[in-house]
Amino acid sequence: MLTLTVKILWWLVRLPLSLLVWAIDRLRRRPLILDLVLEGAHPERPAARRLMQRGAEGLTRAELRTALRRAARDPRVRQVRVRIGPIEGGWGEAWSLRRMLSDARAADLRIQAYLAHGDLKALWVASAAHEVIAPPHEPVYAAGVAAEMTFFAGALTHLGVEVEAIAAGEYKSAMEPFTRTQPSAPNREAVEALLDDFDGRVVADLAEARGLSEAAVRAAFAQAPLSASAALDAGLVDRLAAEDEVYDPEAKDRTVDAANYGGRPRPWPRLRLRRPRLAVIDLRGTIRDGRHLDPAPTGAVPRAIIGALERARRSRRIKGVLLAIDSPGGSATASEAMWRAVQRLAGQKPVIAVMGNVAASGGYYVAAACHGIVAAPTTLTGSIGVISARPTAQGLLNRLGLHQTRLGPGARAHVFSPGKRLSQGERVALKGLVRDFYTLFLARVAAGRGQPTEAIEPLAEGRVWSGQQALDCGLVDRLGDETDAIAWLAERAGLARPPRALTVISPRRSLVAQVRARLGAQAAASDAVAGALGAALPGGREALGALQLMADSPLLAWCPWRIR
């Protein structure tokens, strides 16, 4: 009752101002141009940020989507002007951004895109607009979808370091960079199939949007990088203009930035009396063991995700849960613990998983417990397989003249010691563990998909699929983004229409943990080291993360793939 009273009082306080803004707007009849900037990262929801950290994130996708929907209902908005710079997110995020512009165009908004950065991802997103403008002297770098793999086995051999890996799944190639000098035949087959799928989609979309043949688009890619005038001649853009010509500060047009746009003024403020009845729980990043660690802000350890799922399960107000997954997996045992918590929640309330850029291996493991799975066509998913890997520095120790003496009554007490190789018996034991967990993984997926295990086995073996491929083979249910997943969840929960907002259930953190996370000195130092390594060596950041994960978890359901 107190909350309702406060809301009504706040509504009364805002009423005079709303009336004033509405009256002024009625006197100003000039059309309005809505300005959007797509650059850097655009997560669905804001992520926790450390104190004094300067993030590259622009508006969230939810904020961008809301602004475009309001503009579609606002008769003042004549045009949406989108400045597109380097997009840092993955292909799933890029697909979602492009879809927003396509939906806005379908709602009779005129979309003008300014291609401030000419890579493939930016060009693909821009192609959803009515008009694409490029700077006269900005090259267009679009040359097709590609992947680059760095193999460290040769360098590790020179150092006297070896990675011993045991994998269940012919295509489970996460540790190949540390055990080989080139991709295995199954790995190459899977990567090339993914690249063909992604490239085919991008080329088809560009050809349709630009009124070109697919052969013409590929011919343009074959000449990349293109000058702006060559891109114009190839039909990839409509005209060339400097930025100050498009965004002329002396122009008489009324403009409003999306961050400051609240939609068409109303004579009275909105009064929302009902709280959201659907909740969203984010699972982002590498899944790690850590039941007794402070929960990560996005729920990447069991304690965090299980606690959030339990709060949703016990809430009488929450009628359904959206599980938003953007994770390559990680610890297999942590993924199993999360799966059990999702299954427990799904026994009482509808749960829908929506996949971001990647929801593979352990990320897919957790999603398998949901009632339904929604993925973008360009999501990386699947990778149903298990690995055990451990680095051993026995050769390095010998070279340095270091000698270890191992004591203890247990014959295998030193099985995970980095100073020795696995014995034959230890290797057989680990193979058994990997095989048993792979069998469990297959059973979890089969139960979630409503299929016999025999039907899942050909789709598993550690193979990575695109969202489109996963739909075709039955590993996901629908293609779409969070909007589609929310609509489906509302339908399953028996709601008349999807809610305007969701309740975000985040892990509870102690005050000390919040301060530590905000200061983030250790994390900042780690980020700096990883960033320097990644800049100096292709794949260096991923290699550093892989080595840490090997040390933390003996069994991995992990997929480190990225397509740039």
Coordinates of C-alpha atoms in Angstrom, one line a residue:
M1 CA 0.0 0.0 0.0
L2 CA 2.8 2.4 0.8
T3 CA 4.5 1.7 -2.6
L4 CA 1.2 2.5 -4.3
T5 CA 0.8 5.8 -2.4
V6 CA 4.3 6.9 -3.2
K7 CA 3.7 6.2 -6.9
I8 CA 0.5 8.2 -7.0
L9 CA 2.2 11.1 -5.2
W10 CA 5.1 11.1 -7.6
W11 CA 2.7 11.0 -10.5
L12 CA 0.9 14.2 -9.1
V13 CA 4.3 15.9 -8.7
R14 CA 5.2 15.2 -12.4
L15 CA 1.8 16.1 -13.8
P16 CA 2.3 19.9 -14.2
L17 CA 5.7 19.4 -15.9
S18 CA 4.2 16.9 -18.3
L19 CA 1.4 19.2 -19.2
L20 CA 3.9 22.0 -19.9
V21 CA 6.1 19.9 -22.1
W22 CA 3.0 18.6 -24.0
A23 CA 1.7 22.2 -24.6
I24 CA 5.1 23.4 -25.8
D25 CA 5.4 20.5 -28.2
R26 CA 2.0 21.2 -29.6
L27 CA 3.3 24.6 -30.6
R28 CA 6.4 23.3 -32.3
R29 CA 5.4 21.6 -35.6
R30 CA 8.8 21.0 -37.2
P31 CA 9.5 17.3 -37.9
L32 CA 12.0 15.5 -35.8
I33 CA 15.1 13.4 -36.6
L34 CA 16.0 10.7 -34.2
D35 CA 19.8 10.1 -33.9
L36 CA 21.2 6.7 -33.0
V37 CA 24.9 5.7 -32.6
L38 CA 25.8 2.1 -33.0
E39 CA 29.4 1.7 -31.9
G40 CA 31.3 -0.4 -29.4
A41 CA 29.3 -2.9 -27.4
H42 CA 25.5 -2.9 -27.1
P43 CA 24.6 -5.6 -24.5
E44 CA 21.0 -6.4 -23.9
R45 CA 21.3 -5.0 -20.4
P46 CA 24.0 -2.9 -18.8
A47 CA 26.8 -4.9 -17.2
A48 CA 28.4 -4.1 -13.8
R49 CA 31.3 -1.7 -14.3
R50 CA 34.3 -1.1 -12.1
L51 CA 34.9 2.3 -10.5
M52 CA 36.7 4.7 -12.8
Q53 CA 36.4 2.3 -15.7
R54 CA 35.6 3.9 -19.0
G55 CA 33.5 1.4 -20.9
A56 CA 33.0 1.3 -24.6
E57 CA 29.3 0.5 -24.3
G58 CA 26.7 2.6 -25.9
L59 CA 23.0 2.3 -25.3
T60 CA 21.8 -1.2 -24.5
R61 CA 19.8 -3.1 -27.2
A62 CA 16.7 -2.8 -24.9
E63 CA 17.1 1.0 -24.9
L64 CA 17.7 1.2 -28.6
R65 CA 14.6 -1.1 -29.3
T66 CA 12.4 1.1 -27.0
A67 CA 13.5 4.3 -28.7
L68 CA 12.7 2.9 -32.2
R69 CA 9.3 1.6 -31.1
R70 CA 8.4 5.0 -29.6
A71 CA 9.6 6.7 -32.8
A72 CA 7.3 4.4 -34.8
R73 CA 4.3 5.7 -32.8
D74 CA 5.5 9.3 -32.8
P75 CA 4.1 11.3 -35.8
R76 CA 6.8 14.0 -35.2
V77 CA 9.7 11.7 -36.2
R78 CA 10.4 12.1 -39.9
Q79 CA 13.6 10.1 -40.0
V80 CA 16.0 7.9 -38.0
R81 CA 19.7 8.7 -38.6
V82 CA 22.1 6.0 -37.5
R83 CA 25.8 6.5 -37.2
I84 CA 27.6 3.2 -37.4
G85 CA 31.1 2.8 -36.1
P86 CA 33.1 -0.3 -35.1
I87 CA 30.8 -2.8 -33.6
E88 CA 32.6 -4.8 -30.9
G89 CA 30.0 -7.4 -30.2
G90 CA 29.7 -10.8 -31.9
W91 CA 27.6 -11.8 -34.8
G92 CA 24.6 -12.6 -32.7
E93 CA 24.5 -9.0 -31.4
A94 CA 25.1 -7.6 -34.9
W95 CA 22.1 -9.6 -36.2
S96 CA 19.9 -8.2 -33.4
L97 CA 21.0 -4.6 -34.2
R98 CA 20.3 -5.2 -37.9
R99 CA 16.9 -6.6 -37.1
M100 CA 16.0 -3.5 -35.1
L101 CA 16.6 -1.3 -38.1
S102 CA 14.7 -3.7 -40.3
D103 CA 11.7 -3.7 -37.9
A104 CA 11.8 0.1 -37.7
R105 CA 11.9 0.3 -41.5
A106 CA 8.9 -2.0 -41.7
A107 CA 7.1 0.4 -39.2
D108 CA 7.3 3.1 -41.9
L109 CA 10.3 4.9 -40.4
R110 CA 12.8 6.2 -42.9
I111 CA 16.3 4.9 -41.9
Q112 CA 19.5 6.7 -43.0
A113 CA 22.8 5.0 -42.1
Y114 CA 26.1 6.8 -42.0
L115 CA 28.9 4.2 -42.4
A116 CA 31.6 5.8 -40.3
H117 CA 33.6 2.5 -40.2
G118 CA 33.5 0.2 -43.2
D119 CA 34.1 -3.3 -41.9
L120 CA 31.8 -6.2 -42.8
K121 CA 29.8 -6.2 -39.6
A122 CA 29.1 -2.5 -39.9
L123 CA 28.2 -2.7 -43.6
W124 CA 25.8 -5.6 -42.9
V125 CA 24.0 -3.7 -40.2
A126 CA 23.8 -0.6 -42.3
S127 CA 22.3 -2.4 -45.2
A128 CA 19.0 -2.6 -43.4
A129 CA 18.6 1.2 -44.0
H130 CA 16.9 2.9 -46.9
E131 CA 20.0 4.9 -47.6
V132 CA 23.7 4.1 -46.8
I133 CA 26.1 7.0 -46.8
A134 CA 29.9 6.6 -46.5
P135 CA 32.6 9.2 -45.9
P136 CA 34.5 10.0 -49.2
H137 CA 37.9 8.9 -47.8
E138 CA 36.9 6.0 -45.5
P139 CA 37.8 2.6 -47.1
V140 CA 35.3 -0.2 -47.0
Y141 CA 37.1 -3.3 -45.6
A142 CA 34.3 -5.8 -46.1
A143 CA 35.9 -9.0 -47.6
G144 CA 33.7 -11.8 -46.2
V145 CA 33.5 -13.8 -43.0
A146 CA 36.7 -15.4 -41.8
A147 CA 38.3 -17.2 -38.9
E148 CA 42.0 -17.3 -37.8
M149 CA 43.4 -20.0 -35.5
T150 CA 46.7 -19.7 -33.7
F151 CA 48.4 -22.9 -32.6
F152 CA 50.8 -22.9 -29.6
A153 CA 52.0 -26.5 -29.5
G154 CA 55.3 -25.7 -31.3
A155 CA 56.1 -22.8 -29.0
L156 CA 55.2 -24.9 -25.9
T157 CA 57.5 -27.7 -27.1
H158 CA 60.4 -25.3 -27.4
L159 CA 59.7 -24.3 -23.8
G160 CA 59.4 -27.9 -22.6
V161 CA 55.7 -27.6 -21.8
E162 CA 53.1 -30.1 -23.0
V163 CA 49.3 -30.1 -22.7
E164 CA 47.8 -33.5 -22.2
A165 CA 44.2 -33.5 -23.4
I166 CA 41.5 -36.1 -23.4
A167 CA 38.3 -35.3 -25.4
A168 CA 34.9 -37.0 -25.8
G169 CA 33.7 -36.0 -29.2
E170 CA 35.4 -36.1 -32.6
Y171 CA 34.8 -32.4 -33.2
K172 CA 35.7 -31.3 -29.6
S173 CA 38.7 -29.2 -30.6
A174 CA 39.0 -26.7 -27.8
M175 CA 42.5 -27.9 -26.8
E176 CA 43.9 -28.3 -30.3
P177 CA 45.7 -25.0 -30.2
F178 CA 47.8 -26.5 -27.4
T179 CA 48.3 -30.0 -28.8
R180 CA 48.6 -29.5 -32.6
T181 CA 50.3 -27.2 -35.1
Q182 CA 47.3 -27.1 -37.4
P183 CA 43.6 -28.0 -37.2
S184 CA 42.5 -31.6 -37.4
A185 CA 40.3 -32.6 -40.3
P186 CA 37.0 -32.6 -38.3
N187 CA 37.9 -29.2 -36.8
R188 CA 38.6 -27.8 -40.2
E189 CA 35.3 -29.3 -41.6
A190 CA 33.2 -27.8 -38.8
V191 CA 34.9 -24.3 -39.0
E192 CA 34.5 -24.2 -42.8
A193 CA 30.8 -25.2 -42.6
L194 CA 30.2 -22.4 -40.0
L195 CA 32.0 -19.8 -42.2
D196 CA 30.0 -20.9 -45.2
D197 CA 26.7 -20.5 -43.2
F198 CA 27.6 -17.1 -41.9
D199 CA 29.1 -15.8 -45.1
G200 CA 26.1 -17.1 -47.1
R201 CA 23.7 -15.2 -44.8
V202 CA 25.6 -12.0 -44.9
V203 CA 26.0 -12.1 -48.7
A204 CA 22.3 -12.9 -49.2
D205 CA 21.2 -10.1 -46.9
L206 CA 23.5 -7.6 -48.6
A207 CA 22.4 -8.7 -52.0
E208 CA 18.7 -8.4 -51.2
A209 CA 19.1 -5.0 -49.4
R210 CA 21.3 -3.4 -52.1
G211 CA 19.4 -4.8 -55.1
L212 CA 22.5 -6.8 -56.2
S213 CA 23.2 -10.3 -57.2
E214 CA 25.1 -12.5 -54.7
A215 CA 27.8 -12.9 -57.4
A216 CA 28.2 -9.1 -57.5
V217 CA 28.5 -8.9 -53.7
R218 CA 31.2 -11.6 -53.7
A219 CA 33.0 -9.9 -56.6
A220 CA 33.1 -6.7 -54.5
F221 CA 34.5 -8.6 -51.5
A222 CA 37.2 -10.1 -53.8
Q223 CA 38.5 -6.6 -54.5
A224 CA 38.6 -5.5 -50.8
P225 CA 39.6 -3.3 -49.3
L226 CA 37.7 -0.9 -51.5
S227 CA 37.9 2.9 -51.7
A228 CA 34.7 4.7 -50.9
S229 CA 34.2 5.5 -54.6
A230 CA 34.8 1.9 -55.5
A231 CA 32.2 0.8 -52.9
L232 CA 29.8 3.4 -54.4
D233 CA 30.4 2.0 -57.9
A234 CA 29.9 -1.6 -56.6
G235 CA 26.5 -0.6 -55.2
L236 CA 27.4 -1.2 -51.6
V237 CA 26.6 2.4 -50.6
D238 CA 24.3 5.0 -52.0
R239 CA 26.3 8.2 -51.8
L240 CA 29.4 9.7 -50.3
A241 CA 29.4 12.6 -47.9
A242 CA 31.5 14.0 -45.1
E243 CA 30.2 13.6 -41.6
D244 CA 29.7 17.3 -41.2
E245 CA 27.5 17.4 -44.3
V246 CA 25.2 14.7 -42.9
Y247 CA 25.3 16.0 -39.4
D248 CA 25.3 19.7 -40.2
P249 CA 25.1 21.7 -37.0
E250 CA 23.8 24.7 -38.9
A251 CA 20.8 22.8 -40.3
K252 CA 17.4 23.8 -39.1
D253 CA 16.2 20.2 -38.5
R254 CA 15.1 19.3 -35.0
T255 CA 17.2 16.4 -33.8
V256 CA 17.1 14.4 -30.6
D257 CA 19.6 11.8 -29.4
A258 CA 18.2 8.3 -28.7
A259 CA 19.6 8.6 -25.1
N260 CA 17.4 11.6 -24.5
Y261 CA 14.3 10.6 -26.4
G262 CA 11.2 9.7 -24.4
G263 CA 8.7 9.4 -27.2
R264 CA 5.8 11.6 -28.0
P265 CA 5.0 13.9 -25.0
R266 CA 1.8 13.1 -23.2
P267 CA -0.4 15.5 -21.2
W268 CA 0.0 13.3 -18.2
P269 CA 2.9 11.0 -17.0
R270 CA 2.7 7.3 -17.2
L271 CA 1.6 5.6 -14.0
R272 CA 2.7 2.0 -13.8
L273 CA 1.0 0.3 -10.8
R274 CA 1.8 -3.3 -11.7
R275 CA 5.2 -4.7 -11.3
P276 CA 6.6 -7.0 -14.0
R277 CA 5.5 -10.6 -13.7
L278 CA 8.3 -12.1 -15.8
A279 CA 11.9 -12.2 -14.8
V280 CA 15.3 -12.4 -16.6
I281 CA 18.5 -14.0 -15.3
D282 CA 21.7 -13.4 -17.2
L283 CA 24.4 -16.0 -17.6
R284 CA 27.4 -14.4 -19.2
G285 CA 31.0 -15.4 -19.6
T286 CA 33.0 -18.5 -18.8
I287 CA 31.3 -20.9 -16.4
R288 CA 33.6 -21.6 -13.5
D289 CA 33.6 -23.7 -10.3
G290 CA 33.2 -21.6 -7.2
R291 CA 30.4 -22.5 -4.8
H292 CA 32.2 -20.7 -2.0
L293 CA 33.4 -17.7 -4.1
D294 CA 31.7 -14.4 -4.2
P295 CA 29.2 -14.6 -7.2
A296 CA 30.2 -12.9 -10.4
P297 CA 27.9 -10.1 -11.3
T298 CA 26.5 -12.0 -14.3
G299 CA 26.1 -15.4 -12.7
A300 CA 29.0 -17.4 -14.1
V301 CA 29.5 -19.5 -11.0
P302 CA 27.0 -22.0 -9.6
R303 CA 26.4 -20.1 -6.4
A304 CA 25.3 -17.0 -8.4
I305 CA 23.0 -18.7 -11.0
I306 CA 21.5 -21.2 -8.5
G307 CA 20.7 -18.4 -6.0
A308 CA 19.0 -16.3 -8.7
L309 CA 17.0 -19.3 -10.0
E310 CA 15.9 -20.2 -6.5
R311 CA 14.7 -16.6 -5.8
A312 CA 12.6 -16.7 -9.0
R313 CA 11.2 -20.1 -8.1
R314 CA 10.1 -19.0 -4.7
S315 CA 8.6 -15.7 -5.8
R316 CA 4.8 -15.8 -6.0
R317 CA 4.8 -12.7 -8.3
I318 CA 7.1 -14.1 -10.9
K319 CA 5.2 -16.3 -13.4
G320 CA 8.0 -17.1 -15.8
V321 CA 11.8 -16.7 -16.3
L322 CA 13.9 -15.8 -19.3
L323 CA 17.4 -17.3 -19.1
A324 CA 19.6 -15.1 -21.2
I325 CA 22.8 -17.0 -22.1
D326 CA 25.9 -15.6 -23.7
S327 CA 28.5 -18.1 -22.5
P328 CA 31.0 -20.5 -24.2
G329 CA 30.6 -22.9 -21.2
G330 CA 33.5 -23.8 -19.0
S331 CA 33.4 -26.2 -16.0
A332 CA 31.4 -29.3 -16.8
T333 CA 30.5 -29.9 -13.1
A334 CA 29.4 -26.3 -12.6
S335 CA 27.2 -26.6 -15.8
E336 CA 25.6 -29.7 -14.4
A337 CA 24.8 -27.9 -11.1
M338 CA 23.2 -25.0 -13.0
W339 CA 21.3 -27.5 -15.2
R340 CA 19.7 -29.0 -12.1
A341 CA 18.7 -25.6 -10.7
V342 CA 17.1 -24.7 -14.1
Q343 CA 15.3 -28.0 -14.2
R344 CA 13.9 -27.5 -10.7
L345 CA 12.6 -24.1 -11.6
A346 CA 11.2 -25.5 -14.9
G347 CA 9.2 -28.0 -12.9
Q348 CA 7.1 -25.1 -11.5
K349 CA 7.3 -22.2 -14.0
P350 CA 7.9 -21.7 -17.7
V351 CA 11.6 -21.1 -18.5
I352 CA 12.8 -20.0 -22.0
A353 CA 16.4 -19.7 -22.9
V354 CA 17.6 -16.9 -25.3
M355 CA 21.1 -17.2 -26.8
G356 CA 23.4 -14.3 -27.5
N357 CA 26.6 -14.4 -29.5
V358 CA 27.5 -17.8 -28.1
A359 CA 25.8 -20.4 -26.0
A360 CA 27.8 -23.5 -26.6
S361 CA 29.1 -26.5 -24.7
G362 CA 28.4 -25.7 -21.0
G363 CA 26.2 -22.8 -22.1
Y364 CA 24.1 -25.2 -24.2
Y365 CA 24.1 -27.7 -21.4
V366 CA 22.3 -25.2 -19.1
A367 CA 19.9 -24.2 -21.8
A368 CA 18.9 -27.8 -22.4
A369 CA 16.8 -27.8 -19.2
C370 CA 14.6 -25.0 -20.4
H371 CA 11.1 -25.4 -22.0
G372 CA 12.3 -23.7 -25.2
I373 CA 15.4 -22.3 -26.8
V374 CA 15.6 -19.1 -29.0
A375 CA 18.8 -18.3 -30.9
A376 CA 19.9 -15.8 -33.4
P377 CA 20.8 -17.3 -36.8
T378 CA 24.4 -16.2 -36.2
T379 CA 24.7 -17.6 -32.6
L380 CA 27.4 -20.1 -32.0
T381 CA 25.9 -23.1 -30.2
G382 CA 26.0 -26.9 -29.7
S383 CA 29.5 -28.1 -29.0
I384 CA 28.1 -31.0 -27.0
G385 CA 31.3 -32.6 -25.7
V386 CA 33.7 -32.9 -22.7
I387 CA 37.4 -32.4 -22.3
S388 CA 40.0 -32.9 -19.6
A389 CA 43.3 -31.1 -20.1
R390 CA 46.3 -30.3 -18.0
P391 CA 49.6 -28.6 -18.8
T392 CA 52.7 -30.4 -17.7
A393 CA 56.1 -28.7 -17.4
Q394 CA 58.2 -31.8 -16.9
G395 CA 60.4 -31.0 -19.9
L396 CA 60.9 -27.4 -18.8
L397 CA 61.9 -28.5 -15.3
N398 CA 64.4 -30.9 -16.7
R399 CA 66.0 -28.2 -18.9
L400 CA 66.3 -25.9 -15.9
G401 CA 67.9 -28.6 -13.8
L402 CA 64.9 -28.7 -11.3
H403 CA 64.1 -32.0 -9.7
Q404 CA 61.0 -32.8 -7.8
T405 CA 60.4 -35.5 -5.2
R406 CA 56.8 -36.6 -4.6
L407 CA 55.8 -38.2 -1.4
G408 CA 52.6 -39.6 -0.1
P409 CA 50.9 -42.9 0.5
G410 CA 48.4 -42.4 -2.4
A411 CA 49.5 -43.9 -5.7
R412 CA 47.7 -41.2 -7.6
A413 CA 47.9 -38.3 -5.1
H414 CA 49.9 -36.3 -7.7
V415 CA 47.7 -37.0 -10.7
F416 CA 47.2 -33.2 -11.4
S417 CA 50.7 -32.2 -10.6
P418 CA 52.1 -30.0 -13.4
G419 CA 55.5 -31.4 -12.9
K420 CA 54.8 -34.9 -14.3
R421 CA 53.1 -36.5 -17.2
L422 CA 50.1 -38.8 -16.8
S423 CA 50.8 -42.4 -16.2
Q424 CA 48.9 -45.0 -18.3
G425 CA 46.6 -45.8 -15.4
E426 CA 45.9 -42.1 -14.7
R427 CA 45.1 -41.5 -18.3
V428 CA 42.7 -44.5 -18.4
A429 CA 41.0 -43.2 -15.3
L430 CA 40.5 -39.7 -16.7
K431 CA 39.3 -41.1 -20.0
G432 CA 36.6 -42.9 -18.0
L433 CA 35.6 -39.7 -16.3
V434 CA 35.4 -37.8 -19.5
R435 CA 33.3 -40.5 -21.2
D436 CA 30.9 -40.8 -18.3
F437 CA 30.3 -37.1 -18.2
Y438 CA 29.8 -37.0 -22.0
T439 CA 27.2 -39.7 -21.6
L440 CA 25.5 -37.6 -19.0
F441 CA 25.7 -34.5 -21.2
L442 CA 24.0 -36.5 -24.1
A443 CA 21.3 -37.7 -21.7
R444 CA 20.6 -34.1 -20.5
V445 CA 20.3 -32.8 -24.1
A446 CA 18.1 -35.8 -25.1
A447 CA 15.7 -35.2 -22.2
G448 CA 15.5 -31.5 -23.0
R449 CA 14.9 -32.1 -26.7
G450 CA 12.4 -34.9 -26.2
Q451 CA 14.5 -37.2 -28.3
P452 CA 16.3 -40.6 -27.7
T453 CA 20.0 -40.3 -27.0
E454 CA 20.7 -42.1 -30.4
A455 CA 19.1 -39.1 -32.2
I456 CA 21.3 -36.6 -30.4
E457 CA 24.6 -38.4 -30.8
P458 CA 25.1 -37.5 -34.5
L459 CA 24.5 -33.8 -33.5
A460 CA 27.0 -34.0 -30.7
E461 CA 30.6 -35.1 -30.8
G462 CA 31.6 -31.5 -29.8
R463 CA 30.5 -30.0 -33.1
V464 CA 29.7 -26.3 -33.1
W465 CA 26.6 -25.1 -35.0
S466 CA 25.2 -21.8 -36.1
G467 CA 21.8 -20.8 -34.8
Q468 CA 20.3 -21.5 -38.2
Q469 CA 22.0 -24.9 -38.4
A470 CA 20.9 -25.7 -34.8
L471 CA 17.3 -24.9 -35.8
D472 CA 17.5 -27.2 -38.8
C473 CA 18.8 -30.1 -36.8
G474 CA 16.5 -29.5 -33.8
L475 CA 18.9 -28.3 -31.2
V476 CA 17.0 -25.0 -30.8
D477 CA 13.3 -24.2 -31.3
R478 CA 13.1 -20.8 -32.8
L479 CA 15.2 -18.0 -34.4
G480 CA 14.9 -14.6 -32.9
D481 CA 16.2 -12.3 -30.1
E482 CA 15.0 -11.4 -26.7
T483 CA 11.8 -9.8 -28.0
D484 CA 10.7 -13.1 -29.5
A485 CA 11.7 -15.0 -26.4
I486 CA 9.7 -12.7 -24.1
A487 CA 6.6 -13.0 -26.3
W488 CA 6.9 -16.8 -26.2
L489 CA 7.5 -16.8 -22.4
A490 CA 4.5 -14.5 -21.8
E491 CA 2.4 -16.9 -23.9
R492 CA 3.5 -19.9 -21.9
A493 CA 2.9 -18.0 -18.6
G494 CA -0.7 -17.3 -19.7
L495 CA -0.2 -13.5 -19.9
A496 CA -2.4 -11.5 -22.2
R497 CA 0.5 -9.7 -23.7
P498 CA 4.3 -9.4 -23.1
P499 CA 5.2 -7.0 -20.3
R500 CA 6.9 -3.6 -20.9
A501 CA 9.8 -4.6 -18.6
L502 CA 11.2 -7.6 -16.9
T503 CA 12.4 -8.0 -13.3
V504 CA 16.2 -8.5 -13.5
I505 CA 17.3 -11.0 -10.9
S506 CA 21.0 -10.5 -10.2
P507 CA 23.2 -12.4 -7.7
R508 CA 23.2 -11.0 -4.2
R509 CA 26.6 -9.6 -3.3
S510 CA 28.0 -8.6 0.0
L511 CA 29.0 -4.9 0.6
V512 CA 32.6 -5.9 0.7
A513 CA 32.3 -7.8 -2.5
Q514 CA 30.6 -4.9 -4.3
V515 CA 33.4 -2.5 -3.2
R516 CA 36.0 -5.0 -4.3
A517 CA 34.3 -5.5 -7.7
R518 CA 34.0 -1.7 -8.2
L519 CA 37.6 -1.1 -7.4
G520 CA 38.6 -4.1 -9.4
A521 CA 42.4 -3.6 -9.0
Q522 CA 43.2 -7.3 -9.5
A523 CA 40.7 -7.6 -12.3
A524 CA 42.0 -4.5 -14.0
A525 CA 45.6 -5.8 -13.8
S526 CA 44.5 -9.1 -15.3
D527 CA 42.6 -7.3 -18.1
A528 CA 45.7 -5.3 -18.9
V529 CA 47.9 -8.4 -19.1
A530 CA 45.4 -10.2 -21.2
G531 CA 44.9 -7.2 -23.4
A532 CA 48.6 -6.8 -24.0
L533 CA 49.0 -10.5 -24.8
G534 CA 46.0 -10.4 -27.2
A535 CA 47.4 -7.3 -29.0
A536 CA 50.9 -8.8 -29.3
L537 CA 49.8 -12.4 -30.3
P538 CA 46.6 -13.5 -32.2
G539 CA 44.7 -15.7 -29.8
G540 CA 46.9 -14.8 -26.8
R541 CA 44.0 -13.6 -24.6
E542 CA 42.1 -16.8 -25.3
A543 CA 45.2 -18.9 -24.6
L544 CA 45.7 -17.2 -21.2
G545 CA 42.0 -17.9 -20.3
A546 CA 42.3 -21.5 -21.4
L547 CA 45.3 -22.2 -19.3
Q548 CA 43.6 -20.7 -16.3
L549 CA 40.5 -22.8 -16.9
M550 CA 42.6 -26.0 -17.2
A551 CA 44.0 -25.2 -13.8
D552 CA 40.6 -24.6 -12.2
S553 CA 38.5 -27.4 -13.6
P554 CA 39.5 -31.0 -14.4
L555 CA 36.4 -31.6 -16.6
L556 CA 35.4 -28.9 -19.2
A557 CA 32.4 -28.4 -21.3
W558 CA 33.9 -25.4 -23.1
C559 CA 33.9 -23.9 -26.6
P560 CA 36.4 -21.0 -27.2
W561 CA 35.4 -20.4 -30.8
R562 CA 35.0 -16.9 -32.1
I563 CA 34.3 -15.7 -35.7
R564 CA 35.5 -12.2 -36.3

